[in-house]
Short mmCIF file of C-alpha atoms and ligand atoms in Angstrom, two decimals:
data_model
loop_
_atom_site.label_atom_id
_atom_site.label_comp_id
_atom_site.label_asym_id
_atom_site.label_seq_id
_atom_site.Cartn_x
_atom_site.Cartn_y
_atom_site.Cartn_z
CA MET A 1 127.62 145.98 205.21
CA ALA A 2 130.98 144.55 204.82
CA TYR A 3 132.72 147.53 203.37
CA LEU A 4 131.93 149.68 206.51
CA SER A 5 133.67 147.31 208.86
CA PRO A 6 136.94 148.85 209.96
CA GLU A 7 139.10 145.83 209.92
CA PHE A 8 138.71 145.52 206.36
CA TYR A 9 140.50 149.04 205.74
CA MET A 10 143.23 148.40 208.43
CA HIS A 11 145.88 147.44 206.07
CA THR A 12 147.21 150.20 203.88
CA ASP A 13 146.14 149.55 200.31
CA ASN A 14 146.90 151.76 197.62
CA LEU A 15 144.58 152.21 194.75
CA LEU A 16 144.61 153.30 191.26
CA ILE A 17 141.59 154.46 189.40
CA ILE A 18 141.82 154.43 185.74
CA GLY A 19 139.34 156.58 183.96
CA ALA A 20 138.84 158.58 187.13
CA LEU A 21 137.27 161.66 185.43
CA GLY A 22 134.44 159.88 183.93
CA GLN A 23 130.60 159.41 185.19
CA ILE A 24 131.56 156.58 187.50
CA GLY A 25 135.14 157.34 188.19
CA SER A 26 134.69 160.75 189.65
CA GLU A 27 132.18 159.56 192.26
CA LEU A 28 133.95 156.22 192.93
CA THR A 29 137.43 158.17 193.48
CA SER A 30 135.71 160.45 196.12
CA ALA A 31 134.03 157.43 197.82
CA LEU A 32 137.28 155.42 197.88
CA ARG A 33 139.21 158.50 199.26
CA LYS A 34 136.88 158.80 201.99
CA ILE A 35 137.37 155.34 203.10
CA TYR A 36 141.38 154.97 202.33
CA GLY A 37 142.32 158.43 202.63
CA GLU A 38 143.60 161.02 199.93
CA GLN A 39 147.07 159.69 199.67
CA HIS A 40 146.07 156.12 199.18
CA VAL A 41 143.90 156.74 196.15
CA ILE A 42 145.63 157.67 192.86
CA ALA A 43 143.37 159.17 190.04
CA SER A 44 144.45 158.66 186.43
CA ASP A 45 142.79 159.44 183.17
CA ILE A 46 143.78 160.25 179.62
CA VAL A 47 142.98 163.92 180.14
CA GLU A 48 146.11 166.00 180.67
CA LYS A 49 146.61 167.41 184.26
CA ARG A 50 147.08 170.94 183.06
CA THR A 51 143.61 171.03 181.50
CA LEU A 52 142.11 170.30 184.95
CA ARG A 53 141.69 173.26 187.08
CA ASN A 54 141.58 172.80 190.81
CA TYR A 55 141.72 169.14 190.73
CA GLU A 56 141.99 167.97 194.41
CA GLY A 57 144.07 164.67 195.24
CA ILE A 58 146.72 162.93 193.59
CA TYR A 59 146.27 162.82 189.80
CA GLU A 60 148.41 161.02 186.96
CA HIS A 61 147.95 161.52 183.25
CA LEU A 62 147.74 158.05 181.89
CA ASN A 63 146.68 156.42 178.63
CA VAL A 64 145.94 152.94 179.62
CA LEU A 65 146.98 151.53 176.32
CA ASP A 66 150.58 152.77 177.26
CA LYS A 67 151.53 149.57 179.32
CA GLU A 68 154.91 150.84 180.34
CA ARG A 69 153.59 154.02 181.89
CA LEU A 70 150.92 152.13 183.64
CA LYS A 71 153.59 149.86 185.14
CA ILE A 72 155.65 153.00 186.22
CA ILE A 73 152.69 154.52 187.96
CA VAL A 74 151.89 151.13 189.74
CA ARG A 75 155.55 151.00 190.89
CA LYS A 76 155.76 154.60 192.05
CA TYR A 77 152.80 154.37 194.23
CA LYS A 78 153.02 150.61 195.13
CA ILE A 79 149.49 150.17 193.95
CA ASN A 80 147.69 146.84 194.97
CA GLN A 81 144.15 147.57 193.77
CA VAL A 82 143.27 148.81 190.40
CA TYR A 83 139.75 150.14 189.36
CA LEU A 84 139.79 150.17 185.46
CA LEU A 85 137.08 152.32 184.45
CA ALA A 86 138.42 153.60 180.91
CA ALA A 87 136.33 152.36 178.15
CA ILE A 88 134.37 153.44 175.09
CA LEU A 89 130.50 153.05 175.75
CA SER A 90 127.83 151.60 173.74
CA ALA A 91 126.50 154.44 171.55
CA ARG A 92 130.10 155.88 170.79
CA ALA A 93 131.43 152.50 170.25
CA GLU A 94 129.21 152.10 167.16
CA ASP A 95 130.89 154.97 165.47
CA ASN A 96 134.29 153.22 165.86
CA PRO A 97 133.88 149.51 166.62
CA HIS A 98 137.60 148.61 166.11
CA PHE A 99 138.95 151.17 168.25
CA ALA A 100 136.37 150.20 171.04
CA TRP A 101 137.36 146.72 170.77
CA ARG A 102 141.06 147.66 171.05
CA LEU A 103 140.46 150.11 174.09
CA ASN A 104 138.14 147.93 175.87
CA MET A 105 140.04 144.89 175.57
CA GLU A 106 143.84 145.95 175.69
CA SER A 107 143.26 148.00 178.71
CA LEU A 108 141.86 144.94 180.56
CA PHE A 109 144.80 142.80 179.41
CA ASN A 110 147.25 145.52 180.42
CA VAL A 111 145.80 145.31 184.05
CA LEU A 112 145.37 141.59 184.23
CA GLU A 113 148.85 140.96 183.17
CA LEU A 114 150.10 143.43 186.06
CA ALA A 115 147.99 141.03 188.48
CA ARG A 116 149.53 137.77 186.82
CA ASP A 117 153.02 139.45 187.18
CA GLY A 118 152.33 139.97 190.96
CA LEU A 119 152.54 143.71 190.91
CA ILE A 120 148.89 144.19 191.98
CA GLN A 121 146.63 142.05 194.09
CA LYS A 122 142.98 142.98 193.23
CA ILE A 123 141.09 144.27 190.22
CA PHE A 124 137.70 145.95 189.62
CA TRP A 125 136.51 146.00 186.00
CA PRO A 126 132.94 146.69 185.08
CA SER A 127 130.94 144.90 182.68
CA SER A 128 127.27 145.78 181.41
CA ILE A 129 123.89 144.60 180.81
CA ALA A 130 125.16 145.09 176.96
CA VAL A 131 126.68 141.54 177.05
CA PHE A 132 122.97 140.36 176.60
CA GLY A 133 121.31 140.49 173.09
CA PRO A 134 118.14 140.09 171.22
CA THR A 135 118.07 136.23 171.92
CA THR A 136 118.13 136.66 175.72
CA PRO A 137 115.04 136.38 177.83
CA ARG A 138 114.27 140.14 178.29
CA ARG A 139 112.27 139.98 181.56
CA ASN A 140 114.05 139.18 184.70
CA THR A 141 117.21 138.16 182.76
CA PRO A 142 118.95 135.40 184.70
CA GLN A 143 122.77 135.41 185.74
CA PHE A 144 123.47 132.50 183.31
CA THR A 145 121.55 132.73 179.93
CA ILE A 146 122.12 133.45 176.34
CA THR A 147 124.66 136.10 175.63
CA GLU A 148 124.55 137.10 172.02
CA PRO A 149 125.27 140.80 171.94
CA ILE A 150 124.76 142.74 168.65
CA THR A 151 126.81 145.77 169.61
CA ALA A 152 130.65 146.40 169.51
CA TYR A 153 130.41 147.55 173.08
CA GLY A 154 128.62 144.39 174.16
CA ILE A 155 131.01 142.12 172.23
CA SER A 156 133.91 143.70 174.21
CA LYS A 157 132.29 143.42 177.50
CA LEU A 158 131.36 139.71 176.92
CA ALA A 159 134.94 138.93 175.84
CA GLY A 160 136.25 140.77 178.77
CA GLU A 161 134.03 138.75 181.25
CA ARG A 162 135.38 135.49 179.77
CA TRP A 163 138.93 136.67 180.13
CA CYS A 164 138.48 137.78 183.78
CA ALA A 165 137.01 134.25 184.64
CA TYR A 166 140.04 132.79 182.67
CA TYR A 167 142.65 134.81 184.58
CA PHE A 168 140.95 133.85 187.90
CA ARG A 169 140.93 130.06 187.11
CA LYS A 170 144.35 129.91 185.58
CA PHE A 171 146.38 132.44 187.41
CA SER A 172 144.29 132.99 190.61
CA VAL A 173 143.90 136.79 189.66
CA ASP A 174 141.35 138.29 192.22
CA VAL A 175 139.32 140.13 189.53
CA ARG A 176 135.82 141.08 190.19
CA SER A 177 133.08 142.60 188.05
CA LEU A 178 129.51 143.84 187.88
CA ARG A 179 127.12 143.97 185.01
CA TYR A 180 126.08 147.66 185.46
CA PRO A 181 122.63 148.65 184.23
CA GLY A 182 122.18 152.28 182.99
CA LEU A 183 123.71 154.57 185.68
CA ILE A 184 121.92 157.80 186.77
CA SER A 185 123.87 160.73 188.25
CA TYR A 186 124.06 164.42 188.40
CA GLN A 187 127.86 165.14 188.99
CA THR A 188 129.38 164.52 185.48
CA PRO A 189 127.87 164.20 182.08
CA PRO A 190 127.26 160.67 180.86
CA GLY A 191 129.83 159.12 178.65
CA GLY A 192 127.91 158.16 175.54
CA GLY A 193 125.84 155.16 176.52
CA THR A 194 122.36 154.14 175.34
CA THR A 195 120.71 154.78 178.59
CA ASP A 196 121.96 158.52 178.84
CA TYR A 197 118.44 159.75 178.30
CA ALA A 198 117.59 158.98 181.99
CA VAL A 199 120.31 161.54 183.01
CA ASP A 200 119.68 164.11 180.26
CA ILE A 201 115.93 164.18 180.94
CA PHE A 202 116.73 165.51 184.52
CA PHE A 203 118.96 168.44 183.34
CA LYS A 204 116.38 169.32 180.67
CA ALA A 205 113.50 169.13 182.95
CA VAL A 206 115.23 171.61 185.48
CA GLN A 207 116.59 173.80 182.79
CA TYR A 208 113.87 174.06 180.07
CA LYS A 209 110.96 172.03 181.36
CA SER A 210 110.97 170.04 178.21
CA TYR A 211 112.93 167.08 176.78
CA THR A 212 113.04 165.09 173.35
CA CYS A 213 113.84 161.65 174.01
CA TYR A 214 115.57 159.39 171.51
CA LEU A 215 113.99 156.36 172.76
CA LYS A 216 110.31 155.27 172.48
CA LYS A 217 108.02 156.10 175.38
CA ASN A 218 107.38 152.34 176.35
CA THR A 219 111.16 151.19 176.14
CA TYR A 220 111.79 149.61 179.60
CA LEU A 221 115.65 149.19 180.71
CA PRO A 222 117.17 148.24 183.79
CA MET A 223 118.72 151.32 185.55
CA MET A 224 120.38 152.21 188.75
CA TYR A 225 121.14 155.28 190.77
CA MET A 226 124.77 156.09 191.18
CA PRO A 227 124.88 155.93 195.11
CA ASP A 228 123.76 152.40 194.69
CA ALA A 229 126.23 151.58 191.96
CA ILE A 230 129.01 152.94 194.07
CA ARG A 231 127.83 150.98 197.07
CA ALA A 232 127.59 147.93 195.14
CA THR A 233 131.15 148.23 193.84
CA LEU A 234 132.59 148.97 197.36
CA GLU A 235 130.62 145.90 198.73
CA LEU A 236 131.73 143.65 196.03
CA MET A 237 135.43 144.66 196.45
CA ALA A 238 135.10 144.33 200.25
CA ALA A 239 133.64 140.86 200.35
CA PRO A 240 136.01 137.90 201.25
CA SER A 241 137.41 136.20 198.12
CA SER A 242 135.60 133.06 199.03
CA GLN A 243 132.12 134.79 198.72
CA ILE A 244 132.86 135.80 195.04
CA LYS A 245 131.76 132.73 193.35
CA ILE A 246 131.12 134.40 189.84
CA ARG A 247 134.31 135.52 188.43
CA SER A 248 132.99 136.69 185.07
CA ALA A 249 130.61 139.52 186.22
CA TYR A 250 127.59 139.70 188.54
CA ASN A 251 124.08 140.77 187.49
CA VAL A 252 123.07 143.70 189.77
CA ALA A 253 119.58 145.42 189.57
CA ALA A 254 117.79 148.38 191.05
CA ILE A 255 115.02 149.99 189.18
CA SER A 256 113.43 149.18 185.72
CA PHE A 257 111.30 151.98 183.93
CA CYS A 258 110.58 153.38 180.54
CA PRO A 259 110.85 157.10 179.54
CA SER A 260 107.01 157.84 179.97
CA GLU A 261 107.16 156.43 183.72
CA LEU A 262 110.14 158.50 184.29
CA ALA A 263 108.61 161.73 182.87
CA ALA A 264 105.42 161.03 185.03
CA GLU A 265 107.43 160.75 188.04
CA ILE A 266 109.31 164.17 187.10
CA LYS A 267 105.97 165.93 186.57
CA LYS A 268 105.13 165.13 190.14
CA HIS A 269 107.99 167.66 190.90
CA ILE A 270 107.70 169.83 187.78
CA PRO A 271 104.06 169.90 186.74
CA GLU A 272 104.80 172.11 183.50
CA PHE A 273 107.36 169.52 182.24
CA ARG A 274 106.70 168.00 178.77
CA ILE A 275 108.33 165.01 176.94
CA THR A 276 108.25 164.34 173.07
CA TYR A 277 109.64 161.25 171.41
CA GLN A 278 112.15 161.13 168.34
CA PRO A 279 113.63 157.62 168.48
CA ASP A 280 117.16 157.23 166.71
CA PHE A 281 119.68 154.61 166.12
CA ARG A 282 119.80 153.92 169.78
CA GLN A 283 116.28 152.52 169.88
CA ALA A 284 117.82 149.33 168.17
CA LEU A 285 120.50 149.03 170.83
CA ALA A 286 117.98 149.39 173.68
CA ASP A 287 115.48 146.92 171.95
CA SER A 288 118.43 144.43 172.23
CA TRP A 289 118.96 144.61 176.08
CA PRO A 290 116.93 143.27 178.95
CA GLN A 291 113.97 145.11 180.47
CA SER A 292 114.66 143.99 183.83
CA ILE A 293 117.48 141.77 185.54
CA ASP A 294 117.54 138.99 188.02
CA ASP A 295 120.35 139.59 190.45
CA SER A 296 119.76 136.72 192.98
CA PRO A 297 123.26 135.37 192.96
CA ALA A 298 124.79 138.95 193.85
CA ARG A 299 122.01 138.97 196.69
CA LYS A 300 122.92 135.61 197.94
CA HIS A 301 126.75 135.54 197.63
CA TRP A 302 127.70 138.84 198.93
CA GLY A 303 124.45 140.54 200.28
CA TRP A 304 123.67 143.08 197.48
CA GLU A 305 120.47 145.13 198.02
CA PRO A 306 119.53 148.35 196.12
CA TYR A 307 118.19 151.22 198.17
CA TYR A 308 116.75 153.72 195.66
CA ASP A 309 113.51 153.09 193.66
CA LEU A 310 112.11 155.43 190.96
CA LYS A 311 110.66 157.90 193.41
CA LYS A 312 113.46 158.23 195.78
CA MET A 313 115.82 158.56 192.90
CA THR A 314 113.89 161.26 191.26
CA THR A 315 113.42 163.25 194.49
CA ASP A 316 117.24 163.07 195.28
CA MET A 317 118.29 163.84 191.53
CA LEU A 318 116.11 167.06 191.33
CA LYS A 319 116.97 168.19 194.75
CA ASN A 320 120.76 168.16 193.89
CA LEU A 321 120.47 169.20 190.22
CA ARG A 322 118.49 172.31 191.42
CA LYS A 323 121.45 173.02 193.60
CA THR A 324 124.11 172.38 191.07
CA LEU A 325 122.40 174.17 188.13
CA GLN A 326 121.29 177.43 190.13
P1 NAD B 1 132.80 157.66 180.98
O1 NAD B 1 133.08 157.59 179.41
O2 NAD B 1 131.99 158.66 181.61
O3 NAD B 1 134.33 157.82 181.55
C1 NAD B 1 135.54 156.81 181.08
C2 NAD B 1 136.71 157.72 181.32
O4 NAD B 1 137.72 156.97 180.68
C3 NAD B 1 136.74 159.10 180.74
O5 NAD B 1 137.14 160.05 181.79
C4 NAD B 1 137.80 159.04 179.84
O6 NAD B 1 138.67 160.22 179.72
C5 NAD B 1 138.79 157.90 180.26
N1 NAD B 1 139.55 157.41 179.18
C6 NAD B 1 139.06 157.09 177.87
N2 NAD B 1 140.19 156.59 177.25
C7 NAD B 1 141.14 156.33 178.09
C8 NAD B 1 142.61 155.75 177.89
N3 NAD B 1 143.11 155.40 176.68
N4 NAD B 1 143.28 156.02 179.08
C9 NAD B 1 142.80 156.38 180.26
N5 NAD B 1 141.66 157.03 180.34
C10 NAD B 1 140.92 156.92 179.36
O7 NAD B 1 132.42 156.18 181.35
P2 NAD B 1 131.56 155.80 182.74
O8 NAD B 1 130.17 155.97 182.47
O9 NAD B 1 132.33 156.33 183.84
O10 NAD B 1 132.07 153.92 182.64
C11 NAD B 1 133.09 153.42 183.34
C12 NAD B 1 133.00 152.10 183.09
O11 NAD B 1 131.69 151.51 183.37
C13 NAD B 1 133.09 151.57 181.64
O12 NAD B 1 134.03 150.41 181.62
C14 NAD B 1 131.66 151.35 181.15
O13 NAD B 1 131.66 150.44 180.20
C15 NAD B 1 131.03 150.88 182.34
N6 NAD B 1 129.61 151.05 182.46
C16 NAD B 1 129.07 152.20 182.63
C17 NAD B 1 127.71 152.21 182.70
C18 NAD B 1 127.14 153.67 182.77
O14 NAD B 1 125.68 153.73 182.73
N7 NAD B 1 127.66 154.82 182.85
C19 NAD B 1 126.93 151.05 182.38
C20 NAD B 1 127.41 149.94 182.32
C21 NAD B 1 128.87 149.82 182.41
#
């Protein structure tokens, strides 16, 4: 694994994580701090510091739309890598599509421009399977295929991908991206995506032994356990620039399942667990997305390989949640 090789981390990079308190940011920040050291990884988020009790490590209050403050922080800590995670996710974006467009796009431009001006050298910005739409082939969705998203979130991610590729081609900005599938984790609550059921179900299974699902039982979606998503991010960012041949965003895949299959796996650990189904507006969003993803370019170019399958993920989630919720 490239990111474990010591030579890669020998130079003293300083990293800024924007949106560090979210589902991905909180885990990515600790992973990066283990690699680079506490003092080299600056966490930032729109949440005011005084509201965070016992936050460990350097933290800056930052609204990413405030370009001047972003620049001040980048200069203050001599930042050379930015991980931009602030965004409005799929289900929430439907409530306020214009604001979602503004936040998701302006934040990206603010960071891309810092790189174009030579202030930072490397950017990670996540895309999503939401770039696909109902006209995309839904099984084993290829890297290069029809992308006609129907959600405000998907439109912003697709445009973002094109701008990343543009800044790389035009200004040689080293920006890298993954199309994350639905991410499953236990440390922080999910941020309002359509795949959040696959996190909630575990919390409800441990706490109440029952769950009402907002998707139909046979809705297959691509998913990934957070440790795999963090490793994919670290490996993408550690790979030599010449290996990153796709500068829009890479498909990455791990597991594909539907609510009834996940419920059956949970039942193996909690036999009393019951699931009922009450589909809501999120069903239409899920129906417009792929059921499984072909990630062969990521595997070929920089060696991506997932570790967690449904069984391993379920065992690990339940073990950790039981500890957390005790
Ligand atoms: P999240 O909603 O859990 O976290 C986002 C963080 O950004 C929050 O802590 C929020 O306070 C912060 N934020 C919001 N507005 C901000 C602003 N103006 N300035 C600074 N910070 C701000 O989201 P997440 O799940 O951690 O997702 C991170 C990224 O990954 C997003 O770009 C998202 O689209 C992408 N992604 C996530 C998933 C998933 O399943 N979680 C899947 C695909 C892509």
